[in-house]
Amino acid sequence: MSETADRVKKIVVEHLGVEADKVTEDASFIDDLGADSLDIVELVMAFEEEFGVEIPDDAAEKITTVKDAITYIDEHKG
Amino acid sequence: MRRVVVTGLGLVTPLGADVETSWNNIIAAKSGAGPITRFDASNQKCRIACEVKPADHEYGFDASKRVDHKIQRQVDPFIVYGIDAAGQAIEDAGLTEMSEEERLRAGCSIGAGIGGLPGIESESIVLHEKGPGRVSPHFVHGRLINLISGQVSIKYGLMGPNHAVVTACSTGAHSIGDAARMIALDDADVMLAGGAEGAICPLGIAGFAQARALSTAFNDTPEKASRPYDKDRDGFVMGEGAGVVVLEEYEHAKARGAKIYAEVIGYGLSGDAYHVTAPHPEGSGAFRSMQMAVKKSGLDLSDIDYINAHGTSTPLGDELELGAVRRLFGNNIANLSMSSTKSAIGHLLGGAGAVESIFCILALRDQIVPPTLNLDNPSEGCAGVDLVPHTAKKRQVRAVLNNSFGFGGTNASLVMKAV
């Protein structure tokens, strides 16, 4: 597992209060992890803080799974 | 009018995370006061408070018992306390498994005086330091006062009236009184009613201290600071927590064989129309509020055995309230007991009226009245009134009166008795 994946999963566990083993790369924030649209806004903010990336709203809308987040961050972090 | 009874109780206080622990500690004359631990208060004029204790404390509060981890992160402490106290109350009443039909007739009236001040303070700093793009998307609904009622209604599927009173330190009493009227007027059969507060943060303490409302002379002896009616009192000690009751239409409660703690028989409300923070110099608002509650109850003044006073330990307020009680009750004052439990748990602001109403109900149940701590040298105006100094007192308690008065000159009184 990549370092990015580890840090993303840690943030998801902390923010959504879900068990770590449920946060698989295929997990959907809304369908599998009980998030609502505002939770995703908050998660995206936390990713921006953690990785020093900017995630514009149109990109954020496309992040629906844990893997989407990891991929976006790996492609954009400095 | 339909009769309204109390069938469930829930408390989160500086002396316990449930009803029995809080009450036992109140009766044992314990104090919930101590140095402020939530933040560094070393530069504050007031450095003490009655904090709800952490989960590892002997009578600490474990938020995870009834509040989801995610919600705990998103909302201010007053909402967490309120959800927990409401959960206790609905569990106590045995109403967690209501049918959809019943839930359509069950609502919430749980308010707060100040609401999410700690979160407003901390998020303002985020805005200032990091910009608007870092403000939490949960900021607004994690701070709004009606969000205890909102959260509780979602958790238990309560689709009846959803209401939240905001009348400063009268909130808890108004919440119960208003909700009782909703049941009496057939808007609902069951209401979760009460109040909560969690405003122990730098801005909250500084604001009340600057308004000259807080005690500042007892920073080294916090347990001595809240001393209603005592000559050396110098302001209130801020408390936090929540009190919620289940109110239920009497026939509804009887039909399901519910345990009935008390009946809400009188509710009075008034405005001082005088000053934003100072009470009316003749206590006229307090007098009229109590008078209305007693009149509505249909009781004689001589039937009321216990008054849980507003009694915040401020130099002005305590004696004005006592003067109003003296004028209303006349000679009957010699036979009643009146105490301020704020001496033990501090002033819970929007939670006070609900928490203290629960103490009144427990006084009815156990035939014992809680003490006024630290009443070493009563003020001159206190002669001839049993203020229950230092220790609880076993006595007959047939009916009780609870007073709550708030900034803005808003007053509420409730009268209850056993069924």
Tab-separated table of C-alpha atoms in Angstrom:
chain	number	residue	atom	x	y	z
A	1	MET	CA	0.000	0.000	0.000
A	2	SER	CA	1.347	3.420	-0.932
A	3	GLU	CA	2.147	6.063	1.616
A	4	THR	CA	-0.623	8.247	0.132
A	5	ALA	CA	-3.144	5.446	0.564
A	6	ASP	CA	-2.196	5.026	4.212
A	7	ARG	CA	-2.640	8.706	4.967
A	8	VAL	CA	-5.910	8.954	3.005
A	9	LYS	CA	-7.365	5.990	4.861
A	10	LYS	CA	-6.343	7.423	8.207
A	11	ILE	CA	-8.191	10.657	7.417
A	12	VAL	CA	-11.284	8.766	6.265
A	13	VAL	CA	-11.344	6.652	9.449
A	14	GLU	CA	-10.987	9.729	11.642
A	15	HIS	CA	-13.567	11.857	9.830
A	16	LEU	CA	-16.257	9.264	9.175
A	17	GLY	CA	-15.759	7.215	12.324
A	18	VAL	CA	-15.695	3.919	10.396
A	19	GLU	CA	-13.671	0.766	11.044
A	20	ALA	CA	-10.282	0.840	9.295
A	21	ASP	CA	-10.857	-2.496	7.525
A	22	LYS	CA	-13.948	-1.089	5.786
A	23	VAL	CA	-11.881	1.601	4.113
A	24	THR	CA	-10.825	-0.445	1.087
A	25	GLU	CA	-9.695	1.278	-2.095
A	26	ASP	CA	-12.934	0.362	-3.838
A	27	ALA	CA	-15.121	1.678	-1.026
A	28	SER	CA	-17.541	4.440	-2.036
A	29	PHE	CA	-17.701	7.265	0.487
A	30	ILE	CA	-21.479	7.552	0.207
A	31	ASP	CA	-22.601	3.981	-0.518
A	32	ASP	CA	-20.147	2.059	1.666
A	33	LEU	CA	-18.865	4.439	4.325
A	34	GLY	CA	-22.023	6.348	5.278
A	35	ALA	CA	-20.824	9.782	4.175
A	36	ASP	CA	-23.147	12.516	2.955
A	37	SER	CA	-22.261	15.261	0.488
A	38	LEU	CA	-21.061	17.608	3.251
A	39	ASP	CA	-18.829	14.894	4.704
A	40	ILE	CA	-17.157	14.669	1.301
A	41	VAL	CA	-16.599	18.437	1.264
A	42	GLU	CA	-14.944	18.044	4.662
A	43	LEU	CA	-12.839	15.075	3.530
A	44	VAL	CA	-11.637	16.976	0.479
A	45	MET	CA	-10.612	19.873	2.724
A	46	ALA	CA	-8.716	17.460	4.952
A	47	PHE	CA	-6.920	15.961	1.933
A	48	GLU	CA	-5.979	19.448	0.748
A	49	GLU	CA	-4.532	20.263	4.171
A	50	GLU	CA	-2.709	16.939	4.562
A	51	PHE	CA	-1.131	16.817	1.107
A	52	GLY	CA	-0.841	20.511	0.253
A	53	VAL	CA	-2.878	20.092	-2.931
A	54	GLU	CA	-5.706	22.177	-4.355
A	55	ILE	CA	-8.762	20.112	-5.254
A	56	PRO	CA	-11.160	22.353	-7.250
A	57	ASP	CA	-14.907	21.740	-6.903
A	58	ASP	CA	-15.278	20.102	-10.324
A	59	ALA	CA	-12.497	17.635	-9.483
A	60	ALA	CA	-13.888	17.039	-6.004
A	61	GLU	CA	-17.244	16.049	-7.497
A	62	LYS	CA	-15.539	13.187	-9.330
A	63	ILE	CA	-13.950	11.790	-6.165
A	64	THR	CA	-16.456	9.158	-5.044
A	65	THR	CA	-14.231	6.297	-3.858
A	66	VAL	CA	-11.130	6.002	-1.705
A	67	LYS	CA	-9.171	5.064	-4.821
A	68	ASP	CA	-10.344	8.202	-6.665
A	69	ALA	CA	-8.913	10.292	-3.843
A	70	ILE	CA	-5.579	8.467	-3.765
A	71	THR	CA	-5.205	8.703	-7.544
A	72	TYR	CA	-6.013	12.414	-7.658
A	73	ILE	CA	-3.604	13.208	-4.849
A	74	ASP	CA	-0.771	11.136	-6.342
A	75	GLU	CA	-1.219	12.925	-9.670
A	76	HIS	CA	-1.329	16.427	-8.241
A	77	LYS	CA	0.834	16.593	-5.135
A	78	GLY	CA	3.990	18.617	-5.503
B	1	MET	CA	-57.074	20.866	28.606
B	2	ARG	CA	-55.203	17.574	28.416
B	3	ARG	CA	-53.028	16.698	31.407
B	4	VAL	CA	-49.259	16.467	30.963
B	5	VAL	CA	-46.985	14.185	32.977
B	6	VAL	CA	-43.264	13.477	33.103
B	7	THR	CA	-42.343	9.884	32.239
B	8	GLY	CA	-38.611	10.032	31.520
B	9	LEU	CA	-35.553	11.917	32.734
B	10	GLY	CA	-32.056	12.510	31.367
B	11	LEU	CA	-29.146	14.469	32.814
B	12	VAL	CA	-25.580	15.343	31.931
B	13	THR	CA	-24.145	17.555	34.674
B	14	PRO	CA	-20.811	18.487	36.228
B	15	LEU	CA	-21.714	15.973	38.968
B	16	GLY	CA	-22.676	13.028	36.796
B	17	ALA	CA	-23.440	11.704	33.328
B	18	ASP	CA	-26.817	10.291	34.355
B	19	VAL	CA	-29.773	11.154	36.575
B	20	GLU	CA	-29.034	9.039	39.644
B	21	THR	CA	-25.322	9.884	39.876
B	22	SER	CA	-26.003	13.608	39.479
B	23	TRP	CA	-28.778	13.514	42.065
B	24	ASN	CA	-26.847	11.404	44.581
B	25	ASN	CA	-23.923	13.814	44.360
B	26	ILE	CA	-26.251	16.807	44.737
B	27	ILE	CA	-27.819	15.272	47.834
B	28	ALA	CA	-24.360	14.388	49.178
B	29	ALA	CA	-23.526	18.127	48.928
B	30	LYS	CA	-20.681	17.644	46.463
B	31	SER	CA	-19.432	20.479	44.292
B	32	GLY	CA	-18.760	20.162	40.576
B	33	ALA	CA	-16.546	23.257	40.493
B	34	GLY	CA	-12.845	23.313	39.724
B	35	PRO	CA	-10.172	25.129	37.759
B	36	ILE	CA	-10.952	25.421	34.037
B	37	THR	CA	-9.240	22.542	32.194
B	38	ARG	CA	-10.711	23.010	28.690
B	39	PHE	CA	-8.316	25.777	27.764
B	40	ASP	CA	-5.563	27.852	29.294
B	41	ALA	CA	-7.516	30.314	31.425
B	42	SER	CA	-4.499	31.886	33.095
B	43	ASN	CA	-5.163	35.289	31.500
B	44	GLN	CA	-8.882	35.310	32.413
B	45	LYS	CA	-10.443	37.147	35.351
B	46	CYS	CA	-12.484	34.041	36.075
B	47	ARG	CA	-10.443	30.826	35.954
B	48	ILE	CA	-12.990	28.381	37.367
B	49	ALA	CA	-16.058	26.562	36.100
B	50	CYS	CA	-18.258	23.533	36.697
B	51	GLU	CA	-17.143	21.375	33.765
B	52	VAL	CA	-18.707	18.107	32.720
B	53	LYS	CA	-15.993	15.630	33.672
B	54	PRO	CA	-14.040	13.545	31.129
B	55	ALA	CA	-14.947	9.888	30.542
B	56	ASP	CA	-12.182	8.505	32.772
B	57	HIS	CA	-13.411	10.494	35.809
B	58	GLU	CA	-15.389	8.775	38.586
B	59	TYR	CA	-18.576	10.424	37.324
B	60	GLY	CA	-17.380	11.487	33.897
B	61	PHE	CA	-19.300	11.695	30.629
B	62	ASP	CA	-18.613	9.258	27.789
B	63	ALA	CA	-19.969	10.913	24.647
B	64	SER	CA	-19.573	7.755	22.581
B	65	LYS	CA	-22.297	6.017	24.596
B	66	ARG	CA	-25.119	7.691	22.655
B	67	VAL	CA	-23.547	10.002	20.053
B	68	ASP	CA	-21.934	8.758	16.820
B	69	HIS	CA	-18.254	9.512	16.431
B	70	LYS	CA	-18.940	11.480	13.250
B	71	ILE	CA	-21.539	13.680	14.920
B	72	GLN	CA	-19.261	14.280	17.909
B	73	ARG	CA	-16.654	15.705	15.517
B	74	GLN	CA	-19.126	17.930	13.703
B	75	VAL	CA	-21.090	19.574	16.500
B	76	ASP	CA	-20.493	21.700	19.564
B	77	PRO	CA	-20.520	20.197	23.079
B	78	PHE	CA	-24.012	21.503	23.914
B	79	ILE	CA	-25.478	19.355	21.127
B	80	VAL	CA	-23.576	16.273	22.317
B	81	TYR	CA	-24.842	16.785	25.879
B	82	GLY	CA	-28.373	17.356	24.599
B	83	ILE	CA	-28.453	14.239	22.419
B	84	ASP	CA	-27.204	12.132	25.321
B	85	ALA	CA	-29.663	13.546	27.872
B	86	ALA	CA	-32.528	13.102	25.394
B	87	GLY	CA	-31.424	9.514	24.822
B	88	GLN	CA	-31.418	8.826	28.551
B	89	ALA	CA	-34.896	10.312	28.894
B	90	ILE	CA	-36.485	8.384	26.031
B	91	GLU	CA	-34.844	5.152	27.243
B	92	ASP	CA	-36.076	5.829	30.779
B	93	ALA	CA	-39.599	6.372	29.454
B	94	GLY	CA	-39.437	3.137	27.448
B	95	LEU	CA	-40.275	4.957	24.214
B	96	THR	CA	-37.327	4.067	21.979
B	97	GLU	CA	-39.434	1.683	19.898
B	98	MET	CA	-42.485	3.764	18.971
B	99	SER	CA	-44.613	2.917	15.927
B	100	GLU	CA	-44.706	5.340	13.002
B	101	GLU	CA	-48.149	6.493	14.102
B	102	GLU	CA	-46.833	7.252	17.597
B	103	ARG	CA	-43.743	8.980	16.220
B	104	LEU	CA	-45.941	11.305	14.152
B	105	ARG	CA	-47.316	12.515	17.502
B	106	ALA	CA	-43.936	12.783	19.265
B	107	GLY	CA	-41.709	15.859	19.065
B	108	CYS	CA	-38.789	17.787	20.506
B	109	SER	CA	-38.409	21.086	22.303
B	110	ILE	CA	-34.789	21.190	23.423
B	111	GLY	CA	-33.150	24.607	23.436
B	112	ALA	CA	-30.011	26.374	24.566
B	113	GLY	CA	-29.200	29.867	25.702
B	114	ILE	CA	-26.010	30.499	23.788
B	115	GLY	CA	-25.450	27.485	21.570
B	116	GLY	CA	-22.235	26.779	19.741
B	117	LEU	CA	-20.005	29.537	21.035
B	118	PRO	CA	-16.840	27.363	21.275
B	119	GLY	CA	-17.223	26.380	17.614
B	120	ILE	CA	-18.003	29.928	16.489
B	121	GLU	CA	-14.874	31.072	18.288
B	122	SER	CA	-12.562	28.395	16.874
B	123	GLU	CA	-13.946	28.580	13.337
B	124	SER	CA	-13.538	32.361	13.340
B	125	ILE	CA	-9.851	31.753	13.971
B	126	VAL	CA	-9.756	29.283	11.051
B	127	LEU	CA	-11.426	31.889	8.827
B	128	HIS	CA	-8.952	34.542	9.907
B	129	GLU	CA	-5.821	32.400	9.617
B	130	LYS	CA	-6.607	30.075	6.696
B	131	GLY	CA	-9.400	31.760	4.755
B	132	PRO	CA	-13.032	30.935	3.926
B	133	GLY	CA	-12.101	27.768	1.999
B	134	ARG	CA	-11.087	26.070	5.236
B	135	VAL	CA	-14.299	26.759	7.178
B	136	SER	CA	-15.978	23.425	7.981
B	137	PRO	CA	-19.034	22.502	5.896
B	138	HIS	CA	-20.551	21.397	9.205
B	139	PHE	CA	-19.924	24.766	10.831
B	140	VAL	CA	-23.475	26.123	10.672
B	141	HIS	CA	-25.548	23.092	11.596
B	142	GLY	CA	-23.005	22.076	14.224
B	143	ARG	CA	-23.603	25.315	16.131
B	144	LEU	CA	-27.308	26.167	15.663
B	145	ILE	CA	-29.394	26.011	18.816
B	146	ASN	CA	-32.267	24.011	17.313
B	147	LEU	CA	-29.889	21.250	16.248
B	148	ILE	CA	-30.356	19.227	19.438
B	149	SER	CA	-34.027	18.937	18.536
B	150	GLY	CA	-32.983	18.291	14.926
B	151	GLN	CA	-30.458	15.566	15.754
B	152	VAL	CA	-32.702	13.881	18.309
B	153	SER	CA	-35.689	13.848	15.943
B	154	ILE	CA	-33.564	12.194	13.244
B	155	LYS	CA	-32.078	9.644	15.644
B	156	TYR	CA	-35.446	8.512	17.047
B	157	GLY	CA	-37.692	9.329	14.070
B	158	LEU	CA	-39.787	11.882	15.961
B	159	MET	CA	-42.003	13.636	13.422
B	160	GLY	CA	-44.136	15.823	15.714
B	161	PRO	CA	-43.410	19.461	16.636
B	162	ASN	CA	-39.715	20.323	16.335
B	163	HIS	CA	-38.994	23.381	18.396
B	164	ALA	CA	-36.132	25.073	20.225
B	165	VAL	CA	-36.436	27.844	22.768
B	166	VAL	CA	-33.755	30.543	23.059
B	167	THR	CA	-34.413	32.631	26.143
B	168	ALA	CA	-30.973	32.794	27.756
B	169	CYS	CA	-31.044	31.297	31.238
B	170	SER	CA	-34.811	30.717	31.154
B	171	THR	CA	-34.524	28.401	28.132
B	172	GLY	CA	-34.814	25.074	29.972
B	173	ALA	CA	-37.926	26.090	31.887
B	174	HIS	CA	-39.586	27.704	28.860
B	175	SER	CA	-38.807	24.579	26.803
B	176	ILE	CA	-40.640	22.345	29.252
B	177	GLY	CA	-43.505	24.798	29.685
B	178	ASP	CA	-43.982	25.347	25.948
B	179	ALA	CA	-43.774	21.629	25.188
B	180	ALA	CA	-46.302	20.869	27.930
B	181	ARG	CA	-48.680	23.319	26.259
B	182	MET	CA	-48.178	21.618	22.888
B	183	ILE	CA	-49.343	18.380	24.490
B	184	ALA	CA	-52.160	20.096	26.378
B	185	LEU	CA	-53.351	21.688	23.109
B	186	ASP	CA	-53.216	18.320	21.301
B	187	ASP	CA	-50.309	19.121	18.965
B	188	ALA	CA	-48.465	16.046	20.255
B	189	ASP	CA	-48.785	13.167	22.735
B	190	VAL	CA	-45.093	12.931	23.629
B	191	MET	CA	-42.443	15.681	23.739
B	192	LEU	CA	-38.762	15.497	24.595
B	193	ALA	CA	-38.217	18.826	26.332
B	194	GLY	CA	-35.291	20.540	27.979
B	195	GLY	CA	-32.164	22.548	27.504
B	196	ALA	CA	-28.419	22.281	27.188
B	197	GLU	CA	-25.328	24.447	27.270
B	198	GLY	CA	-21.635	24.070	26.608
B	199	ALA	CA	-20.113	27.533	26.494
B	200	ILE	CA	-16.975	27.068	28.597
B	201	CYS	CA	-14.559	28.553	26.092
B	202	PRO	CA	-12.300	31.639	26.194
B	203	LEU	CA	-14.900	33.892	24.558
B	204	GLY	CA	-17.730	32.652	26.792
B	205	ILE	CA	-15.822	33.108	30.028
B	206	ALA	CA	-14.376	36.477	28.964
B	207	GLY	CA	-17.772	37.745	27.795
B	208	PHE	CA	-19.618	36.922	31.001
B	209	ALA	CA	-16.703	38.153	33.113
B	210	GLN	CA	-16.699	41.471	31.252
B	211	ALA	CA	-20.441	41.737	31.898
B	212	ARG	CA	-19.486	41.437	35.595
B	213	ALA	CA	-21.642	38.326	35.916
B	214	LEU	CA	-19.014	35.735	36.934
B	215	SER	CA	-17.382	35.060	40.277
B	216	THR	CA	-13.762	36.238	40.243
B	217	ALA	CA	-12.841	36.262	43.947
B	218	PHE	CA	-12.582	32.491	44.424
B	219	ASN	CA	-10.162	31.396	41.703
B	220	ASP	CA	-8.041	29.569	44.288
B	221	THR	CA	-10.996	27.921	46.037
B	222	PRO	CA	-13.388	27.037	43.195
B	223	GLU	CA	-15.700	24.916	45.348
B	224	LYS	CA	-16.463	27.979	47.480
B	225	ALA	CA	-17.267	30.300	44.556
B	226	SER	CA	-20.937	29.503	43.933
B	227	ARG	CA	-22.595	30.666	47.164
B	228	PRO	CA	-26.150	31.871	46.561
B	229	TYR	CA	-27.622	34.050	49.345
B	230	ASP	CA	-24.268	34.225	51.139
B	231	LYS	CA	-22.872	37.664	52.032
B	232	ASP	CA	-19.628	36.975	50.145
B	233	ARG	CA	-21.193	35.924	46.842
B	234	ASP	CA	-19.710	37.759	43.867
B	235	GLY	CA	-21.165	36.248	40.705
B	236	PHE	CA	-22.052	32.928	39.136
B	237	VAL	CA	-19.825	30.015	38.205
B	238	MET	CA	-20.388	28.766	34.673
B	239	GLY	CA	-21.621	25.213	34.362
B	240	GLU	CA	-22.399	23.010	31.374
B	241	GLY	CA	-24.471	19.961	30.532
B	242	ALA	CA	-28.065	19.176	29.684
B	243	GLY	CA	-31.398	18.169	31.135
B	244	VAL	CA	-34.192	16.588	29.101
B	245	VAL	CA	-37.534	15.184	30.221
B	246	VAL	CA	-40.113	13.117	28.410
B	247	LEU	CA	-43.467	14.864	28.679
B	248	GLU	CA	-46.484	12.752	27.885
B	249	GLU	CA	-50.235	13.163	27.782
B	250	TYR	CA	-51.585	11.603	30.970
B	251	GLU	CA	-54.005	9.065	29.413
B	252	HIS	CA	-51.328	8.051	26.895
B	253	ALA	CA	-48.890	7.373	29.724
B	254	LYS	CA	-51.480	5.556	31.832
B	255	ALA	CA	-52.617	3.363	28.922
B	256	ARG	CA	-49.131	2.001	28.385
B	257	GLY	CA	-48.435	1.576	32.097
B	258	ALA	CA	-45.629	4.126	32.116
B	259	LYS	CA	-43.819	5.135	35.278
B	260	ILE	CA	-45.081	8.661	36.055
B	261	TYR	CA	-42.700	10.931	37.940
B	262	ALA	CA	-44.802	14.073	38.178
B	263	GLU	CA	-47.451	16.215	36.551
B	264	VAL	CA	-46.694	19.639	35.083
B	265	ILE	CA	-49.574	21.672	36.464
B	266	GLY	CA	-48.479	25.295	36.247
B	267	TYR	CA	-46.428	27.425	33.878
B	268	GLY	CA	-45.837	31.148	34.179
B	269	LEU	CA	-43.990	33.566	31.902
B	270	SER	CA	-43.219	37.249	32.126
B	271	GLY	CA	-40.918	40.011	30.961
B	272	ASP	CA	-39.149	42.521	33.200
B	273	ALA	CA	-39.203	45.292	30.560
B	274	TYR	CA	-36.403	46.915	32.493
B	275	HIS	CA	-32.745	46.160	31.621
B	276	VAL	CA	-30.763	43.728	29.445
B	277	THR	CA	-28.761	42.167	32.274
B	278	ALA	CA	-29.943	43.607	35.614
B	279	PRO	CA	-33.090	42.176	37.189
B	280	HIS	CA	-36.003	44.510	37.891
B	281	PRO	CA	-35.232	46.275	41.201
B	282	GLU	CA	-38.511	45.143	42.734
B	283	GLY	CA	-38.362	41.650	41.243
B	284	SER	CA	-41.674	42.328	39.540
B	285	GLY	CA	-41.031	39.996	36.601
B	286	ALA	CA	-40.057	37.152	38.902
B	287	PHE	CA	-43.140	37.800	41.029
B	288	ARG	CA	-45.543	37.773	38.084
B	289	SER	CA	-43.971	34.655	36.577
B	290	MET	CA	-44.345	32.695	39.828
B	291	GLN	CA	-47.814	34.117	40.427
B	292	MET	CA	-49.016	32.976	37.001
B	293	ALA	CA	-47.552	29.486	37.434
B	294	VAL	CA	-49.162	29.001	40.833
B	295	LYS	CA	-52.498	30.383	39.634
B	296	LYS	CA	-52.517	28.050	36.619
B	297	SER	CA	-51.696	25.096	38.858
B	298	GLY	CA	-54.879	25.604	40.880
B	299	LEU	CA	-52.894	24.950	44.052
B	300	ASP	CA	-52.881	27.060	47.169
B	301	LEU	CA	-49.609	28.766	47.980
B	302	SER	CA	-49.492	26.617	51.103
B	303	ASP	CA	-49.301	23.459	48.950
B	304	ILE	CA	-45.858	24.331	47.603
B	305	ASP	CA	-43.173	22.791	49.777
B	306	TYR	CA	-40.038	23.353	47.739
B	307	ILE	CA	-38.729	26.063	45.428
B	308	ASN	CA	-35.662	25.429	43.310
B	309	ALA	CA	-34.525	29.027	43.025
B	310	HIS	CA	-32.905	30.711	40.082
B	311	GLY	CA	-30.355	31.815	42.737
B	312	THR	CA	-27.245	32.279	40.616
B	313	SER	CA	-24.997	33.705	43.371
B	314	THR	CA	-24.940	37.207	41.920
B	315	PRO	CA	-25.064	40.122	44.389
B	316	LEU	CA	-28.268	41.629	42.940
B	317	GLY	CA	-30.324	38.710	41.703
B	318	ASP	CA	-30.520	36.390	44.702
B	319	GLU	CA	-32.149	38.802	47.110
B	320	LEU	CA	-34.532	40.238	44.516
B	321	GLU	CA	-35.815	36.736	43.803
B	322	LEU	CA	-36.132	36.031	47.498
B	323	GLY	CA	-38.023	39.306	47.962
B	324	ALA	CA	-40.445	38.317	45.198
B	325	VAL	CA	-40.969	34.897	46.791
B	326	ARG	CA	-41.571	36.586	50.148
B	327	ARG	CA	-44.190	38.936	48.687
B	328	LEU	CA	-46.000	36.169	46.805
B	329	PHE	CA	-45.975	33.540	49.534
B	330	GLY	CA	-46.550	35.820	52.538
B	331	ASN	CA	-46.789	33.837	55.765
B	332	ASN	CA	-46.560	30.552	53.846
B	333	ILE	CA	-42.866	31.193	53.363
B	334	ALA	CA	-42.197	29.877	56.859
B	335	ASN	CA	-43.286	26.381	55.823
B	336	LEU	CA	-41.426	25.946	52.561
B	337	SER	CA	-37.818	25.180	51.697
B	338	MET	CA	-35.980	27.003	48.922
B	339	SER	CA	-32.505	26.153	47.675
B	340	SER	CA	-30.198	26.812	44.759
B	341	THR	CA	-28.518	23.766	43.235
B	342	LYS	CA	-26.380	26.182	41.237
B	343	SER	CA	-24.261	26.176	44.393
B	344	ALA	CA	-23.198	22.638	43.405
B	345	ILE	CA	-23.229	22.478	39.599
B	346	GLY	CA	-22.876	26.147	38.683
B	347	HIS	CA	-25.110	27.929	36.225
B	348	LEU	CA	-25.982	25.783	33.214
B	349	LEU	CA	-27.473	28.824	31.446
B	350	GLY	CA	-29.885	27.429	28.836
B	351	GLY	CA	-29.729	24.021	30.514
B	352	ALA	CA	-30.400	25.312	34.032
B	353	GLY	CA	-34.198	25.367	34.037
B	354	ALA	CA	-34.443	21.810	32.725
B	355	VAL	CA	-31.770	20.341	34.997
B	356	GLU	CA	-33.287	22.080	38.007
B	357	SER	CA	-36.804	20.941	37.074
B	358	ILE	CA	-35.456	17.395	37.152
B	359	PHE	CA	-34.025	18.020	40.619
B	360	CYS	CA	-37.487	19.266	41.643
B	361	ILE	CA	-39.042	16.066	40.303
B	362	LEU	CA	-36.514	13.969	42.223
B	363	ALA	CA	-37.262	15.973	45.371
B	364	LEU	CA	-40.918	14.977	44.896
B	365	ARG	CA	-39.940	11.340	44.334
B	366	ASP	CA	-37.529	11.015	47.257
B	367	GLN	CA	-39.117	13.507	49.692
B	368	ILE	CA	-35.807	15.248	50.214
B	369	VAL	CA	-34.694	18.756	49.224
B	370	PRO	CA	-31.182	19.489	47.955
B	371	PRO	CA	-28.889	21.895	49.802
B	372	THR	CA	-27.528	25.354	49.066
B	373	LEU	CA	-23.771	24.927	49.428
B	374	ASN	CA	-21.474	27.558	50.918
B	375	LEU	CA	-24.290	29.437	52.637
B	376	ASP	CA	-22.107	30.341	55.604
B	377	ASN	CA	-23.416	33.840	56.340
B	378	PRO	CA	-26.818	34.513	54.822
B	379	SER	CA	-27.506	38.035	53.566
B	380	GLU	CA	-29.750	40.187	55.686
B	381	GLY	CA	-32.723	39.709	53.382
B	382	CYS	CA	-32.692	35.950	53.974
B	383	ALA	CA	-34.049	35.837	57.529
B	384	GLY	CA	-36.990	33.552	58.154
B	385	VAL	CA	-36.547	31.456	55.000
B	386	ASP	CA	-35.261	27.874	55.005
B	387	LEU	CA	-32.565	28.033	52.316
B	388	VAL	CA	-31.372	24.501	53.174
B	389	PRO	CA	-27.782	25.497	53.977
B	390	HIS	CA	-24.960	22.976	53.513
B	391	THR	CA	-26.866	19.683	53.788
B	392	ALA	CA	-29.902	18.117	52.131
B	393	LYS	CA	-33.061	17.897	54.191
B	394	LYS	CA	-35.651	15.144	54.459
B	395	ARG	CA	-39.099	16.698	54.479
B	396	GLN	CA	-42.571	16.460	53.019
B	397	VAL	CA	-42.581	17.625	49.372
B	398	ARG	CA	-46.108	17.775	47.883
B	399	ALA	CA	-45.556	20.307	45.111
B	400	VAL	CA	-42.551	22.137	43.718
B	401	LEU	CA	-41.834	25.420	41.959
B	402	ASN	CA	-38.872	26.011	39.666
B	403	ASN	CA	-37.737	29.511	38.729
B	404	SER	CA	-35.532	30.557	35.823
B	405	PHE	CA	-34.713	34.114	34.820
B	406	GLY	CA	-32.618	35.260	31.884
B	407	PHE	CA	-30.797	38.160	30.272
B	408	GLY	CA	-33.211	40.359	28.413
B	409	GLY	CA	-35.540	40.237	31.423
B	410	THR	CA	-37.235	36.947	30.562
B	411	ASN	CA	-38.765	34.854	33.349
B	412	ALA	CA	-40.262	31.375	33.537
B	413	SER	CA	-41.716	29.366	36.419
B	414	LEU	CA	-42.994	25.797	36.519
B	415	VAL	CA	-45.148	24.095	39.138
B	416	MET	CA	-45.194	20.300	39.376
B	417	LYS	CA	-46.630	17.733	41.749
B	418	ALA	CA	-46.814	13.991	42.125
B	419	VAL	CA	-49.757	12.251	40.414
